[in-house]
CSV table of C-alpha atoms and ligand atoms in Angstrom, one decimal:
chain,number,residue,atom,x,y,z
A,11,MET,CA,0.0,0.0,0.0
A,12,ALA,CA,3.0,2.3,-0.2
A,13,ASP,CA,2.2,4.7,-2.9
A,14,ARG,CA,2.1,8.5,-3.3
A,15,LYS,CA,-1.5,8.9,-2.5
A,16,ALA,CA,-2.5,10.1,0.9
A,17,ALA,CA,-3.5,7.5,3.5
A,18,LEU,CA,-6.8,8.0,5.4
A,19,ILE,CA,-7.2,6.9,9.0
A,20,ILE,CA,-10.8,6.7,10.1
A,21,VAL,CA,-11.1,6.8,13.9
A,22,ALA,CA,-14.2,4.6,14.5
A,23,ALA,CA,-13.3,2.8,17.8
A,24,GLY,CA,-15.8,4.7,20.0
A,25,HIS,CA,-18.4,2.6,21.6
A,26,GLY,CA,-20.2,5.2,23.7
A,27,THR,CA,-23.4,6.6,22.3
A,28,ARG,CA,-25.8,9.4,23.0
A,29,LEU,CA,-28.1,7.9,20.3
A,30,ARG,CA,-30.4,4.9,20.7
A,31,GLY,CA,-29.1,1.6,19.4
A,32,ALA,CA,-25.7,1.0,17.8
A,33,PRO,CA,-22.7,3.2,18.4
A,34,LYS,CA,-23.1,6.5,16.4
A,35,GLN,CA,-20.7,5.5,13.6
A,36,TYR,CA,-22.8,2.4,12.8
A,37,ARG,CA,-26.2,3.9,13.1
A,38,PRO,CA,-28.3,3.4,10.0
A,39,LEU,CA,-28.6,6.4,7.7
A,40,LEU,CA,-30.9,5.9,4.7
A,41,GLY,CA,-30.4,2.1,5.1
A,42,LYS,CA,-26.6,2.1,5.4
A,43,PRO,CA,-24.4,2.5,8.5
A,44,VAL,CA,-23.0,6.1,8.9
A,45,LEU,CA,-19.4,4.7,8.5
A,46,SER,CA,-20.3,3.1,5.1
A,47,HIS,CA,-21.3,6.5,3.7
A,48,LEU,CA,-17.9,7.8,4.7
A,49,MET,CA,-16.0,4.8,3.3
A,50,ALA,CA,-17.9,5.1,0.0
A,51,ARG,CA,-17.0,8.8,-0.3
A,52,ALA,CA,-13.4,8.2,0.6
A,53,ALA,CA,-13.2,5.3,-1.9
A,54,SER,CA,-14.4,7.7,-4.7
A,55,ILE,CA,-11.7,10.4,-3.9
A,56,SER,CA,-8.7,9.6,-6.2
A,57,ALA,CA,-6.2,11.4,-4.0
A,58,ILE,CA,-6.8,8.9,-1.2
A,59,GLY,CA,-4.9,5.6,-1.3
A,60,PRO,CA,-5.2,3.2,1.6
A,61,ILE,CA,-8.1,3.6,4.0
A,62,ILE,CA,-7.4,2.4,7.6
A,63,THR,CA,-10.4,2.1,9.8
A,64,VAL,CA,-9.6,1.8,13.5
A,65,THR,CA,-12.4,-0.1,15.2
A,66,HIS,CA,-13.3,-1.4,18.6
A,67,PRO,CA,-12.4,-5.1,18.9
A,68,ASP,CA,-16.1,-6.0,19.6
A,69,HIS,CA,-17.3,-4.3,16.4
A,70,ALA,CA,-16.0,-6.7,13.8
A,71,ALA,CA,-19.6,-7.5,12.6
A,72,PHE,CA,-20.5,-3.8,12.5
A,73,TYR,CA,-17.4,-3.0,10.5
A,74,GLY,CA,-17.9,-5.9,8.1
A,75,GLU,CA,-21.5,-4.7,7.4
A,76,ALA,CA,-20.3,-1.1,6.9
A,77,LEU,CA,-17.5,-2.2,4.6
A,78,ALA,CA,-19.8,-4.4,2.5
A,79,ALA,CA,-22.4,-1.6,2.1
A,80,SER,CA,-19.7,0.9,1.1
A,81,GLY,CA,-18.4,-0.9,-2.0
A,82,LEU,CA,-14.9,-0.1,-0.9
A,83,LYS,CA,-12.5,-2.6,-2.4
A,84,ASP,CA,-10.6,-5.0,-0.1
A,85,ASP,CA,-7.2,-3.9,-1.5
A,86,ARG,CA,-7.7,-0.4,-0.2
A,87,ALA,CA,-9.4,-1.3,3.1
A,88,PHE,CA,-7.4,-2.1,6.2
A,89,ARG,CA,-8.6,-2.5,9.8
A,90,ALA,CA,-6.6,-1.6,12.9
A,91,PRO,CA,-7.6,-2.4,16.5
A,92,GLY,CA,-8.9,0.5,18.6
A,93,GLY,CA,-7.0,1.5,21.8
A,94,GLU,CA,-8.1,2.7,25.2
A,95,THR,CA,-8.2,6.3,24.1
A,96,ARG,CA,-8.7,8.1,20.7
A,97,GLN,CA,-5.0,9.0,20.8
A,98,ALA,CA,-4.1,5.3,21.2
A,99,SER,CA,-6.5,4.3,18.4
A,100,VAL,CA,-4.8,6.8,16.0
A,101,ARG,CA,-1.4,5.5,17.1
A,102,ASN,CA,-2.5,1.9,16.1
A,103,GLY,CA,-3.6,3.2,12.7
A,104,LEU,CA,-0.2,4.9,12.2
A,105,GLU,CA,1.7,1.8,13.3
A,106,LEU,CA,-0.2,-0.2,10.8
A,107,LEU,CA,1.0,2.2,8.1
A,108,ALA,CA,4.5,2.1,9.4
A,109,ALA,CA,4.5,-1.7,9.3
A,110,ALA,CA,3.4,-1.4,5.6
A,111,GLU,CA,6.3,1.0,5.0
A,112,PHE,CA,4.2,4.0,4.2
A,113,PRO,CA,6.7,6.7,3.2
A,114,ALA,CA,7.8,9.1,5.9
A,115,ASP,CA,7.1,12.1,3.6
A,116,GLY,CA,3.7,10.8,2.5
A,117,ILE,CA,0.6,12.5,3.7
A,118,VAL,CA,-1.8,10.9,6.2
A,119,LEU,CA,-5.3,12.3,7.0
A,120,VAL,CA,-6.9,11.5,10.4
A,121,HIS,CA,-10.7,11.7,10.3
A,122,ASP,CA,-13.6,11.0,12.7
A,123,ALA,CA,-16.0,8.3,11.6
A,124,ALA,CA,-19.0,10.3,12.8
A,125,ARG,CA,-18.3,13.0,10.1
A,126,PRO,CA,-19.5,11.0,7.0
A,127,PHE,CA,-19.7,13.9,4.5
A,128,LEU,CA,-16.1,14.1,3.5
A,129,SER,CA,-15.6,15.9,0.2
A,130,GLU,CA,-12.8,15.8,-2.4
A,131,LEU,CA,-12.4,19.6,-2.0
A,132,VAL,CA,-11.7,19.3,1.7
A,133,VAL,CA,-9.3,16.4,1.1
A,134,LEU,CA,-7.3,18.3,-1.5
A,135,ARG,CA,-7.1,21.3,0.8
A,136,ALA,CA,-5.9,19.0,3.6
A,137,ILE,CA,-3.2,17.4,1.5
A,138,LEU,CA,-2.0,20.7,0.1
A,139,ALA,CA,-1.8,22.3,3.6
A,140,ALA,CA,0.1,19.3,5.0
A,141,GLN,CA,2.5,19.3,2.0
A,142,ALA,CA,3.2,23.0,2.6
A,143,GLY,CA,3.5,23.0,6.4
A,144,GLY,CA,3.7,19.5,7.7
A,145,ALA,CA,0.6,19.6,9.9
A,146,ALA,CA,-2.8,21.2,9.3
A,147,MET,CA,-6.4,21.1,10.5
A,148,PRO,CA,-9.8,22.3,9.0
A,149,VAL,CA,-11.5,25.1,10.9
A,150,LEU,CA,-14.7,27.1,10.8
A,151,PRO,CA,-15.3,30.6,12.2
A,152,VAL,CA,-17.1,30.8,15.5
A,153,VAL,CA,-20.5,32.4,14.8
A,154,ASP,CA,-22.0,32.6,18.3
A,155,THR,CA,-20.7,34.7,21.1
A,156,VAL,CA,-18.5,32.5,23.3
A,157,ALA,CA,-18.5,32.8,27.1
A,158,GLU,CA,-16.0,31.9,29.7
A,159,ILE,CA,-17.6,30.9,33.0
A,160,ASP,CA,-16.4,30.9,36.6
A,161,ALA,CA,-16.6,27.9,39.0
A,162,ALA,CA,-20.2,28.9,39.9
A,163,GLY,CA,-21.3,29.0,36.3
A,164,GLY,CA,-21.4,32.8,36.1
A,165,LEU,CA,-20.1,34.8,33.2
A,166,ALA,CA,-16.3,35.4,33.7
A,167,GLY,CA,-15.6,37.0,30.3
A,168,ASN,CA,-16.1,36.9,26.5
A,169,PRO,CA,-13.0,35.6,24.6
A,170,ASP,CA,-12.5,37.5,21.3
A,171,ARG,CA,-14.2,35.1,18.9
A,172,ALA,CA,-12.2,36.5,16.0
A,173,LYS,CA,-9.3,34.6,17.4
A,174,LEU,CA,-11.3,31.4,17.9
A,175,ARG,CA,-12.1,28.6,15.5
A,176,VAL,CA,-14.2,25.4,15.6
A,177,VAL,CA,-11.9,22.4,14.8
A,178,GLN,CA,-13.0,19.6,12.5
A,179,THR,CA,-11.3,16.7,10.8
A,180,PRO,CA,-9.7,15.5,8.5
A,181,GLN,CA,-6.5,16.7,10.1
A,182,SER,CA,-3.5,16.2,7.8
A,183,PHE,CA,0.1,15.5,8.5
A,184,ARG,CA,3.4,14.3,7.0
A,185,PHE,CA,3.6,10.7,8.0
A,186,GLY,CA,7.1,10.6,9.6
A,187,PRO,CA,6.5,13.6,12.0
A,188,ILE,CA,3.0,12.6,13.1
A,189,LEU,CA,4.2,9.0,13.8
A,190,ALA,CA,7.2,10.3,15.7
A,191,ALA,CA,5.0,12.7,17.7
A,192,HIS,CA,2.6,9.9,18.7
A,193,ARG,CA,5.5,7.7,19.8
A,194,ALA,CA,7.1,10.5,21.8
A,195,MET,CA,3.9,11.5,23.6
A,196,ALA,CA,3.2,7.8,24.5
A,197,GLU,CA,6.8,7.4,25.8
A,198,ASN,CA,6.3,10.5,27.9
A,199,GLY,CA,3.1,9.0,29.4
A,200,ARG,CA,0.8,11.5,27.8
A,201,PHE,CA,-2.4,9.9,26.5
A,202,ASP,CA,-4.9,12.8,27.0
A,203,PHE,CA,-4.9,14.4,23.5
A,204,THR,CA,-8.4,14.5,22.0
A,205,ASP,CA,-7.0,15.4,18.6
A,206,ASP,CA,-3.8,15.0,16.6
A,207,ALA,CA,-3.3,18.7,15.9
A,208,GLY,CA,-3.1,19.3,19.6
A,209,LEU,CA,-0.6,16.5,20.0
A,210,MET,CA,1.6,17.9,17.3
A,211,LEU,CA,1.5,21.4,18.9
A,212,ALA,CA,2.5,19.9,22.2
A,213,ASN,CA,5.4,18.1,20.4
A,214,GLY,CA,6.7,21.5,19.2
A,215,GLN,CA,5.3,21.5,15.7
A,216,ARG,CA,3.4,24.4,14.1
A,217,VAL,CA,-0.1,23.4,12.9
A,218,ALA,CA,-1.6,25.4,10.0
A,219,THR,CA,-5.3,25.8,9.5
A,220,PHE,CA,-7.4,25.5,6.3
A,221,GLU,CA,-11.0,26.1,5.5
A,222,GLY,CA,-13.4,23.4,6.8
A,223,ASP,CA,-16.8,22.6,5.6
A,224,ASP,CA,-20.3,22.9,7.2
A,225,SER,CA,-21.1,19.4,5.7
A,226,LEU,CA,-18.4,17.9,8.0
A,227,PHE,CA,-20.8,18.1,11.0
A,228,LYS,CA,-20.5,15.4,13.5
A,229,ILE,CA,-23.3,13.0,14.1
A,230,THR,CA,-23.8,12.8,17.8
A,231,LEU,CA,-27.4,13.4,18.6
A,232,GLU,CA,-30.7,12.2,17.0
A,233,ALA,CA,-31.0,15.7,15.5
A,234,ASP,CA,-27.7,15.3,13.7
A,235,LEU,CA,-29.0,12.1,12.1
A,236,ALA,CA,-32.1,14.0,10.9
A,237,ARG,CA,-29.8,16.7,9.4
A,238,ALA,CA,-27.7,13.9,7.7
A,239,ARG,CA,-30.8,12.5,6.2
A,240,MET,CA,-31.7,15.9,4.8
A,241,HIS,CA,-28.2,16.4,3.6
A,242,LEU,CA,-28.6,13.2,1.5
A,243,GLY,CA,-31.7,14.6,0.0
A,244,ALA,CA,-34.2,12.4,2.0
A,245,PRO,CA,-37.6,13.9,2.3
A,246,GLU,CA,-38.2,15.8,5.5
A,247,PRO,CA,-40.0,13.8,8.2
A,248,LEU,CA,-43.7,13.8,7.6
A,249,VAL,CA,-46.6,13.3,10.0
A,250,ARG,CA,-49.9,12.0,8.6
A,251,THR,CA,-53.2,11.7,10.4
A,252,GLY,CA,-56.0,9.1,9.7
A,253,LEU,CA,-59.6,9.0,10.7
A,254,GLY,CA,-61.8,5.9,11.4
A,255,TYR,CA,-65.4,5.4,12.3
A,256,ASP,CA,-67.4,2.2,13.0
A,257,VAL,CA,-70.7,1.0,14.3
A,258,HIS,CA,-72.1,-2.4,15.3
A,259,ALA,CA,-75.7,-3.2,16.2
A,260,PHE,CA,-76.7,-5.0,19.3
A,261,THR,CA,-78.0,-8.6,19.1
A,262,ASP,CA,-78.7,-11.4,21.6
A,263,GLY,CA,-75.7,-12.3,23.8
A,264,ASP,CA,-74.0,-11.8,27.1
A,265,HIS,CA,-70.9,-9.8,26.3
A,266,VAL,CA,-69.4,-7.2,24.0
A,267,THR,CA,-65.7,-6.9,22.8
A,268,LEU,CA,-64.4,-3.3,23.0
A,269,GLY,CA,-60.8,-2.6,22.2
A,270,GLY,CA,-59.9,-6.2,22.5
A,271,VAL,CA,-61.5,-6.6,26.0
A,272,ALA,CA,-64.5,-8.9,26.6
A,273,ILE,CA,-67.0,-6.9,28.8
A,274,PRO,CA,-70.0,-8.7,30.3
A,275,HIS,CA,-73.3,-7.1,29.0
A,276,GLU,CA,-76.9,-8.0,28.6
A,277,ARG,CA,-76.5,-7.9,24.8
A,278,ALA,CA,-73.8,-8.7,22.2
A,279,LEU,CA,-72.7,-6.9,19.1
A,280,LEU,CA,-73.6,-8.2,15.7
A,281,GLY,CA,-70.8,-8.6,13.2
A,282,HIS,CA,-68.8,-11.1,11.1
A,283,SER,CA,-65.7,-10.9,13.3
A,284,ASP,CA,-65.8,-10.3,17.0
A,285,ALA,CA,-67.6,-7.0,16.1
A,286,ASP,CA,-65.2,-4.7,18.0
A,287,PRO,CA,-66.1,-1.2,16.9
A,288,LEU,CA,-63.1,0.5,18.6
A,289,MET,CA,-60.4,-1.8,17.0
A,290,HIS,CA,-62.2,-1.5,13.7
A,291,ALA,CA,-62.2,2.3,13.9
A,292,ILE,CA,-58.5,2.4,14.9
A,293,THR,CA,-57.7,0.0,12.0
A,294,ASP,CA,-59.4,2.3,9.5
A,295,ALA,CA,-57.6,5.3,11.0
A,296,LEU,CA,-54.2,3.6,10.5
A,297,LEU,CA,-55.1,2.6,6.9
A,298,GLY,CA,-56.1,6.2,6.4
A,299,THR,CA,-52.6,7.5,7.1
A,300,ILE,CA,-51.3,5.5,4.1
A,301,GLY,CA,-54.3,6.0,1.9
A,302,ASP,CA,-54.7,2.2,1.8
A,303,GLY,CA,-58.4,1.6,1.5
A,304,ASP,CA,-60.4,0.5,4.5
A,305,ILE,CA,-61.0,-2.6,6.7
A,306,GLY,CA,-64.0,-3.8,4.6
A,307,GLN,CA,-61.7,-3.9,1.5
A,308,HIS,CA,-58.9,-5.8,3.2
A,309,PHE,CA,-61.1,-8.1,5.3
A,310,PRO,CA,-64.5,-8.4,3.5
A,311,PRO,CA,-67.3,-9.7,5.7
A,312,SER,CA,-68.0,-12.2,2.9
A,313,ASP,CA,-64.7,-14.0,3.6
A,314,PRO,CA,-65.3,-17.0,5.9
A,315,ARG,CA,-61.7,-16.6,7.2
A,316,TRP,CA,-62.8,-13.6,9.3
A,317,LYS,CA,-65.9,-15.3,10.9
A,318,GLY,CA,-65.6,-14.8,14.6
A,319,ALA,CA,-62.0,-13.6,14.1
A,320,PRO,CA,-60.4,-11.5,16.9
A,321,SER,CA,-60.1,-7.9,15.6
A,322,ARG,CA,-56.6,-7.8,16.9
A,323,LEU,CA,-55.7,-9.5,13.5
A,324,PHE,CA,-57.0,-6.5,11.5
A,325,LEU,CA,-55.1,-4.1,13.7
A,326,GLU,CA,-51.9,-6.1,13.4
A,327,ASN,CA,-52.3,-6.1,9.6
A,328,ALA,CA,-52.9,-2.3,9.5
A,329,ARG,CA,-49.7,-1.8,11.7
A,330,ALA,CA,-47.7,-4.0,9.3
A,331,ARG,CA,-49.0,-2.1,6.3
A,332,VAL,CA,-48.0,1.3,7.9
A,333,GLU,CA,-44.6,0.0,8.9
A,334,SER,CA,-43.9,-1.5,5.5
A,335,ARG,CA,-44.2,2.0,4.1
A,336,GLY,CA,-41.7,3.4,6.6
A,337,GLY,CA,-44.3,4.7,9.0
A,338,ARG,CA,-43.9,4.7,12.8
A,339,ILE,CA,-47.2,5.0,14.7
A,340,LEU,CA,-47.0,7.9,17.1
A,341,ASN,CA,-50.4,7.6,18.8
A,342,VAL,CA,-53.9,6.5,18.4
A,343,ASP,CA,-57.0,8.0,20.1
A,344,GLY,CA,-60.5,6.5,20.2
A,345,THR,CA,-63.9,7.4,21.6
A,346,LEU,CA,-66.7,4.8,22.2
A,347,ILE,CA,-70.3,6.1,22.0
A,348,CYS,CA,-72.8,4.1,23.9
A,349,GLU,CA,-75.3,4.3,26.8
A,350,ALA,CA,-74.0,1.0,28.2
A,351,PRO,CA,-71.9,-0.9,29.2
A,352,LYS,CA,-69.8,1.4,31.3
A,353,VAL,CA,-66.4,1.7,29.7
A,354,GLY,CA,-64.5,3.5,32.5
A,355,PRO,CA,-63.7,0.4,34.6
A,356,HIS,CA,-62.1,-1.3,31.5
A,357,ARG,CA,-60.3,1.7,30.1
A,358,ALA,CA,-56.8,0.7,31.3
A,359,ALA,CA,-57.2,-2.9,30.0
A,360,ILE,CA,-58.5,-1.6,26.7
A,361,ALA,CA,-55.5,0.8,26.3
A,362,ALA,CA,-53.1,-2.0,27.3
A,363,ALA,CA,-54.6,-4.4,24.7
A,364,ILE,CA,-54.4,-1.9,21.9
A,365,GLY,CA,-50.9,-0.7,23.0
A,366,THR,CA,-49.7,-4.3,22.9
A,367,VAL,CA,-50.9,-4.8,19.3
A,368,LEU,CA,-49.4,-1.5,18.1
A,369,GLY,CA,-46.3,-1.4,20.2
A,370,LEU,CA,-47.3,1.8,21.9
A,371,PRO,CA,-46.9,2.9,25.5
A,372,PRO,CA,-50.0,3.7,27.6
A,373,GLU,CA,-49.7,7.5,27.1
A,374,ALA,CA,-49.9,7.0,23.3
A,375,VAL,CA,-53.2,5.1,23.4
A,376,GLY,CA,-56.3,7.3,24.1
A,377,VAL,CA,-59.4,5.5,25.2
A,378,LYS,CA,-62.5,7.6,25.9
A,379,ALA,CA,-66.2,7.0,26.1
A,380,THR,CA,-69.3,9.0,26.1
A,381,THR,CA,-73.1,8.4,26.1
A,382,ASN,CA,-75.1,9.9,23.3
A,383,GLU,CA,-77.5,11.6,25.7
A,384,LYS,CA,-80.3,9.1,24.7
A,385,LEU,CA,-80.3,10.6,21.2
A,386,GLY,CA,-80.1,8.6,18.0
A,387,PHE,CA,-79.4,4.9,17.6
A,388,ALA,CA,-76.7,4.9,20.2
A,389,GLY,CA,-79.0,6.8,22.6
A,390,ARG,CA,-81.7,4.2,22.0
A,391,ARG,CA,-79.3,1.4,22.8
A,392,GLU,CA,-79.5,-0.1,19.3
A,393,GLY,CA,-75.7,-0.3,18.9
A,394,ILE,CA,-72.3,1.0,19.8
A,395,ALA,CA,-70.2,3.4,17.7
A,396,ALA,CA,-66.5,4.3,17.8
A,397,MET,CA,-64.4,7.0,16.3
A,398,ALA,CA,-60.6,7.1,16.2
A,399,VAL,CA,-57.7,9.1,14.9
A,400,ALA,CA,-54.1,7.8,14.3
A,401,THR,CA,-50.9,9.8,13.7
A,402,VAL,CA,-47.9,8.2,12.0
A,403,LEU,CA,-44.4,9.6,11.4
A,404,PHE,CA,-42.8,8.9,8.0
A,405,SER,CA,-39.0,9.6,8.3
A,406,GLY,CA,-38.3,9.3,4.6
B,508,LIG,MG1,-66.8,-3.0,12.1
């Protein structure tokens, strides 16, 4: 791998996360791990030769998945083991290059895995700056006022922001000096550097700056993932609402099923399935969020399969349809309209039954009931009606 192209070390060994799920560099971003977006971009930049990814020893499977999704060829991709600190991880990447006899006057770029949007322009700036001065880092101006605070959190002063910069990666170095600096700092027992430019400065070397890029933002929080999706041209998250309504007439019997809960009553509800008006209304509300017809279309009363069927099946089906289109159900809210039975004592059980089917916590399932003030069919105790709304988030 010793050639005149720059080497790229991707520091991906972190295992902490402020995001839900996998470590941030492996979180899915439009169906691919964040790291694989970076690898694919790096692979397409002709000034970059070998790509060394430093990963946590436990992350072999994550790395393999990211590499496969990136399309990066095996002959350019190398993996080095992560160390106890970021500094130790970078050192391991540098030692791998040293073992492969990467030339001392070659250029090495050190880049954070959580900054996937590496551009050719930034890489060229980085290489030119390191060729000119030996060490360089990309910076952005500080746009906000910066405050220094005292021990009690009070304002101690405002540093002159004209002299301040926000530091990004890739930081760029001639290989010999950065390797020597890392080895020297480790020999001196110093392992506390959070970036390589700082380490070079402490080793007595001037570090130049070059213009960074807004697109090199670091993905740390959920909001950064949303920004990354937008950066890739994904549609903005969208919330859709659906409406459902259902009625079943009373017939002879000894219980009714409302929201999946059998409630003793002097009458039953007439219907081909278990005649649960609340679950039917919520099913229609969910189908409404994706414009996918209604319950009668998907589960026709003429179909013998649905005779006596628990309405949970219809609700499960609606959830699957919503999720197959990238939707995540945020909440459902339903109202039962009947003079009797009393719904109040069963409210929690109904909410739990619906929440179980839809994977929703109790606060995301509204269950309400009202009489119809003796007016109309519900008021005359001829049947029970239900209305429902559902909201679904489509993340694009
Ligand atoms: Mg119905």
